[in-house]
Coordinates of C-alpha atoms and ligand atoms in Angstrom, one line a residue:
M4 CA 340.1 53.4 -50.4
A5 CA 339.8 57.1 -49.5
C6 CA 339.2 57.8 -45.8
A7 CA 335.9 59.2 -44.7
I8 CA 337.9 61.2 -42.2
A9 CA 341.7 61.6 -42.3
L10 CA 343.6 63.1 -39.4
N11 CA 346.9 64.5 -40.5
D12 CA 349.3 65.2 -37.7
L13 CA 346.4 66.8 -35.8
T14 CA 347.2 68.9 -32.7
V15 CA 344.5 70.9 -30.9
A16 CA 345.7 73.0 -27.9
Y17 CA 344.1 75.1 -25.3
Q18 CA 346.2 78.1 -24.4
G19 CA 349.3 76.3 -25.6
H20 CA 348.5 73.0 -23.9
P21 CA 347.8 70.3 -26.4
A22 CA 344.8 68.2 -25.6
V23 CA 345.2 66.3 -28.9
H24 CA 348.8 65.9 -29.9
H25 CA 350.2 64.9 -33.3
V26 CA 347.4 62.4 -34.1
S27 CA 347.5 60.8 -37.5
G28 CA 345.3 58.1 -39.1
G29 CA 342.0 57.5 -40.9
F30 CA 338.4 56.4 -40.3
T31 CA 337.4 54.3 -43.3
P32 CA 333.9 54.8 -44.8
G33 CA 331.4 52.7 -43.0
S34 CA 333.7 51.9 -40.0
L35 CA 332.4 51.7 -36.5
T36 CA 335.1 53.0 -34.1
A37 CA 335.3 53.5 -30.3
I38 CA 337.5 56.2 -28.9
V39 CA 338.9 55.2 -25.6
G40 CA 341.2 56.9 -23.1
P41 CA 341.6 58.2 -19.6
N42 CA 339.8 61.3 -18.4
G43 CA 341.4 64.4 -19.9
A44 CA 342.8 62.3 -22.8
G45 CA 341.5 64.7 -25.4
K46 CA 338.6 62.5 -26.7
S47 CA 335.9 65.2 -26.6
T48 CA 338.4 67.7 -28.1
L49 CA 339.1 65.3 -31.0
L50 CA 335.4 64.9 -31.7
A51 CA 335.0 68.7 -31.6
A52 CA 337.8 69.1 -34.1
I53 CA 336.3 66.6 -36.4
A54 CA 332.9 68.3 -36.1
G55 CA 334.6 71.6 -37.0
L56 CA 333.8 73.2 -33.6
R57 CA 337.5 73.6 -32.7
A58 CA 340.2 74.7 -35.1
P59 CA 343.4 72.6 -35.3
T60 CA 346.4 74.3 -33.8
S61 CA 348.4 72.4 -36.4
G62 CA 347.7 69.6 -38.8
Q63 CA 344.4 68.9 -40.5
V64 CA 341.1 67.1 -40.5
V65 CA 340.4 66.1 -44.1
F66 CA 337.1 64.6 -45.3
G67 CA 336.7 62.2 -48.2
P68 CA 334.8 63.5 -51.3
D69 CA 331.5 62.0 -50.2
Y70 CA 331.7 63.7 -46.8
V71 CA 332.1 67.4 -47.6
A72 CA 328.4 68.5 -48.0
P73 CA 326.9 70.8 -45.4
G74 CA 325.5 68.6 -42.6
A75 CA 327.8 65.6 -43.4
V76 CA 328.9 65.4 -39.8
A77 CA 326.5 65.0 -36.9
L78 CA 327.7 65.3 -33.3
L79 CA 326.0 64.3 -30.1
A80 CA 327.9 66.2 -27.4
Q81 CA 328.8 64.9 -24.0
L82 CA 326.3 65.5 -21.1
S83 CA 323.6 66.8 -23.4
S84 CA 321.0 68.8 -21.6
M85 CA 318.1 71.0 -22.6
N86 CA 317.7 74.5 -21.3
P87 CA 314.7 74.2 -19.0
D88 CA 313.9 77.9 -19.4
F89 CA 313.0 77.4 -23.0
P90 CA 310.5 74.6 -23.1
L91 CA 310.6 72.6 -26.2
R92 CA 308.4 69.7 -27.3
V93 CA 309.9 66.4 -28.4
L94 CA 308.6 67.0 -32.0
E95 CA 310.5 70.3 -32.2
V96 CA 313.7 68.9 -30.9
V97 CA 313.6 65.9 -33.3
A98 CA 312.6 68.3 -36.2
M99 CA 315.9 70.2 -35.6
G100 CA 317.6 67.3 -37.2
A101 CA 316.0 68.5 -40.5
W102 CA 317.3 72.1 -40.3
V103 CA 320.1 71.5 -42.8
R104 CA 317.5 70.6 -45.3
V105 CA 314.5 72.8 -44.5
G106 CA 316.2 75.8 -42.7
A107 CA 315.4 77.0 -39.2
F108 CA 312.0 78.5 -40.2
G109 CA 311.1 76.3 -43.1
A110 CA 307.9 74.4 -43.0
L111 CA 308.2 70.6 -42.6
G112 CA 306.9 68.8 -45.6
A113 CA 305.4 65.3 -45.6
T114 CA 308.7 63.7 -46.2
E115 CA 310.3 65.3 -43.1
R116 CA 307.2 64.6 -41.0
S117 CA 307.4 60.9 -41.9
A118 CA 311.1 60.8 -41.2
I119 CA 310.4 62.2 -37.7
S120 CA 307.7 59.6 -37.1
H121 CA 310.0 56.8 -38.2
A122 CA 312.8 58.1 -36.0
L123 CA 310.5 58.3 -32.9
H124 CA 309.3 54.8 -33.6
Q125 CA 312.9 53.6 -33.9
V126 CA 313.9 55.0 -30.5
G127 CA 310.7 53.7 -28.9
L128 CA 309.1 57.1 -28.3
E129 CA 306.0 56.9 -30.5
G130 CA 303.3 59.1 -29.0
F131 CA 305.8 61.4 -27.3
E132 CA 305.6 64.2 -29.9
D133 CA 303.9 66.7 -27.7
R134 CA 305.8 66.0 -24.4
L135 CA 308.1 68.7 -23.1
V136 CA 311.7 67.6 -23.2
D137 CA 312.5 68.9 -19.7
E138 CA 309.9 66.6 -18.3
L139 CA 311.6 63.5 -19.7
S140 CA 313.9 61.2 -17.9
V141 CA 317.6 61.2 -18.8
G142 CA 317.1 58.0 -20.9
Q143 CA 314.1 59.4 -22.7
L144 CA 316.0 62.6 -23.5
Q145 CA 318.8 60.6 -25.0
R146 CA 316.3 58.7 -27.1
V147 CA 315.0 62.0 -28.3
L148 CA 318.5 63.2 -29.2
F149 CA 319.1 59.9 -31.1
A150 CA 315.9 60.4 -33.0
R151 CA 317.2 63.9 -33.9
L152 CA 320.4 62.2 -35.2
I153 CA 318.3 59.7 -37.2
V154 CA 316.4 62.6 -38.9
Q155 CA 319.7 64.5 -39.5
N156 CA 320.7 61.5 -41.7
A157 CA 324.4 62.5 -41.7
P158 CA 326.9 60.0 -43.2
I159 CA 329.3 60.7 -40.3
I160 CA 328.0 60.4 -36.8
L161 CA 330.1 61.3 -33.7
L162 CA 328.8 60.4 -30.3
D163 CA 330.5 61.6 -27.1
E164 CA 329.8 59.2 -24.2
P165 CA 326.3 58.4 -25.5
F166 CA 325.5 55.9 -22.8
S167 CA 326.7 57.7 -19.7
A168 CA 324.1 57.6 -16.9
L169 CA 321.7 55.5 -19.0
D170 CA 319.8 52.5 -17.8
A171 CA 320.4 49.1 -19.4
A172 CA 317.2 49.1 -21.5
T173 CA 318.0 52.5 -23.0
T174 CA 321.6 51.5 -23.6
R175 CA 320.5 48.3 -25.4
D176 CA 317.9 50.2 -27.6
L177 CA 320.3 53.0 -28.6
L178 CA 323.2 50.5 -29.3
S179 CA 320.8 48.9 -31.7
V180 CA 320.3 52.3 -33.4
I181 CA 324.1 52.5 -33.8
K182 CA 324.2 49.0 -35.3
D183 CA 321.5 50.1 -37.8
W184 CA 323.7 53.0 -38.8
Q185 CA 326.6 50.7 -39.3
R186 CA 324.5 48.4 -41.5
A187 CA 323.4 51.4 -43.5
G188 CA 327.1 52.3 -44.2
R189 CA 327.4 55.3 -41.9
T190 CA 330.8 56.1 -40.4
V191 CA 330.2 56.1 -36.7
V192 CA 332.7 57.2 -34.0
A193 CA 331.8 56.9 -30.3
V194 CA 333.7 57.9 -27.1
L195 CA 333.1 55.0 -24.7
H196 CA 334.2 53.8 -21.3
N197 CA 332.8 50.3 -21.1
F198 CA 335.5 48.0 -22.5
D199 CA 333.2 45.0 -22.5
M200 CA 330.8 46.9 -24.8
V201 CA 333.6 48.1 -27.0
R202 CA 335.0 44.6 -27.4
A203 CA 331.5 43.2 -28.1
H204 CA 330.2 45.8 -30.5
F205 CA 332.9 48.1 -31.9
P206 CA 335.3 46.5 -34.5
Q207 CA 337.8 49.4 -34.4
T208 CA 339.2 51.3 -31.5
L209 CA 341.3 54.5 -31.2
L210 CA 343.1 54.5 -27.9
M211 CA 344.5 57.9 -27.0
A212 CA 346.2 59.8 -24.1
R213 CA 346.5 63.1 -25.9
E214 CA 348.9 61.3 -28.2
L215 CA 347.7 58.3 -30.1
V216 CA 348.5 55.0 -28.3
A217 CA 346.8 52.6 -30.7
W218 CA 344.3 52.6 -33.5
G219 CA 343.1 49.5 -35.2
P220 CA 341.1 46.3 -34.6
T221 CA 339.7 46.5 -31.1
E222 CA 341.2 43.4 -29.6
Q223 CA 344.7 44.6 -30.6
A224 CA 344.2 48.2 -29.7
L225 CA 342.9 47.3 -26.2
S226 CA 345.8 45.0 -25.3
T227 CA 347.1 45.1 -21.8
E228 CA 350.3 46.7 -22.9
N229 CA 348.5 49.5 -24.8
L230 CA 346.1 50.2 -21.9
E231 CA 349.0 50.4 -19.4
Q232 CA 350.8 52.7 -21.8
A233 CA 347.8 55.0 -22.0
Q234 CA 347.5 55.0 -18.2
Q235 CA 351.2 55.8 -17.8
R236 CA 351.0 58.7 -20.2
S237 CA 348.0 60.1 -18.4
L238 CA 349.9 60.1 -15.1
A239 CA 352.1 62.9 -16.5
W240 CA 349.1 65.3 -16.8
Q241 CA 346.5 64.1 -14.4
D242 CA 347.2 62.5 -11.1
S243 CA 343.6 61.3 -10.6
A244 CA 343.2 59.8 -14.1
S245 CA 341.3 56.6 -13.9
W246 CA 339.7 54.2 -16.3
C247 CA 335.9 53.8 -16.0
A248 CA 336.0 50.1 -16.7
A249 CA 333.0 48.1 -15.4
P250 CA 333.8 46.4 -12.1
G251 CA 335.2 42.9 -12.6
S252 CA 336.4 43.6 -16.1
R253 CA 339.9 42.6 -17.3
E254 CA 341.2 46.2 -16.8
R255 CA 340.5 46.2 -13.1
H256 CA 344.0 45.5 -12.2
I257 CA 345.0 48.9 -13.7
H258 CA 342.9 50.6 -11.0
E259 CA 344.4 48.3 -8.4
H260 CA 347.8 48.9 -9.7
K261 CA 347.2 52.6 -9.0
G262 CA 345.8 51.9 -5.6
H263 CA 342.2 52.8 -6.4
Ligands
ADP328 P1 338.3 63.8 -22.5 O1 337.1 64.0 -23.3 O2 339.2 62.7 -23.0 O3 338.1 63.7 -21.0 P2 338.8 66.6 -23.2 O4 339.0 66.7 -24.6 O5 337.5 67.1 -22.6 O6 339.2 65.2 -22.7 O7 340.0 67.5 -22.5 C1 341.3 67.3 -22.7 C2 342.1 68.3 -22.0 O8 341.9 69.6 -22.5 C3 341.8 68.4 -20.5 O9 343.0 68.6 -19.8 C4 340.9 69.5 -20.4 O10 341.0 70.1 -19.1 C5 341.3 70.5 -21.4 N1 340.2 71.2 -22.0 C6 339.1 70.8 -22.5 N2 338.3 71.8 -22.9 C7 339.0 72.9 -22.6 C8 338.7 74.3 -22.7 N3 337.5 74.7 -23.3 N4 339.6 75.2 -22.3 C9 340.7 74.8 -21.7 N5 341.1 73.5 -21.6 C10 340.2 72.6 -22.0
MG329 MG1 335.1 64.0 -22.8

């Protein structure tokens, strides 16, 4: 089967320093993959390269034939925030998801309006259409951004730390949106820190520390040996690198090993 996304010896460097180094492998169509690695491991850079926002220094990102149309890749960036000097309403932000289809100044037809209503319903924000986004809580804002992704309707969805700083209820609701995407055959890739969540909900894991450490079924990829290897590699480039595993999880000994 052709990959949805193939990485061919991909290297992405900043001023000569590789953040993603000789990474090869593929995301199969319809796969749900967690990207895991220490701080500074190149996870965000990898997503930016897949989204076309960063050019490879060498190697390539190659999309399967069903994934080359404009708007085929949707990215939710890390630490999303809205510019408070430019007040937007929830409806306007969610409607941005339809830009690829209607253009920035195109009128929204009945189909698009109904897609927006459905998306707001799916993220639990019915009735929020006219609220200003800078008046929303962090969790509500992330719900809005997920609604925008739903409207965008892209076959490949990239999420960079989508649950950082979110409360349990929002995390649960947005995880269920991800599961719906998986059931609908979307190819979903999410940078995550919570190993318990990755093990429970993400069948595939890509573990990286600038170089690839492991990529495959989650339980194998997140073996103790692989996690220690990733940690060891990270020591070479960042003294303070640490895993953000939930307290009490199996990875805690890696913190303790480092004296955290
Ligand atoms: P992660 O998301 O895994 O924490 P990043 O991809 O954000 O890692 O960063 C990987 C490395 O690249 C880090 O050392 C980071 O400092 C560096 N880096 C990231 N973005 C830039 C940039 N715009 N300019 C220079 N260096 C960067
Ligand atoms: Mg990052």
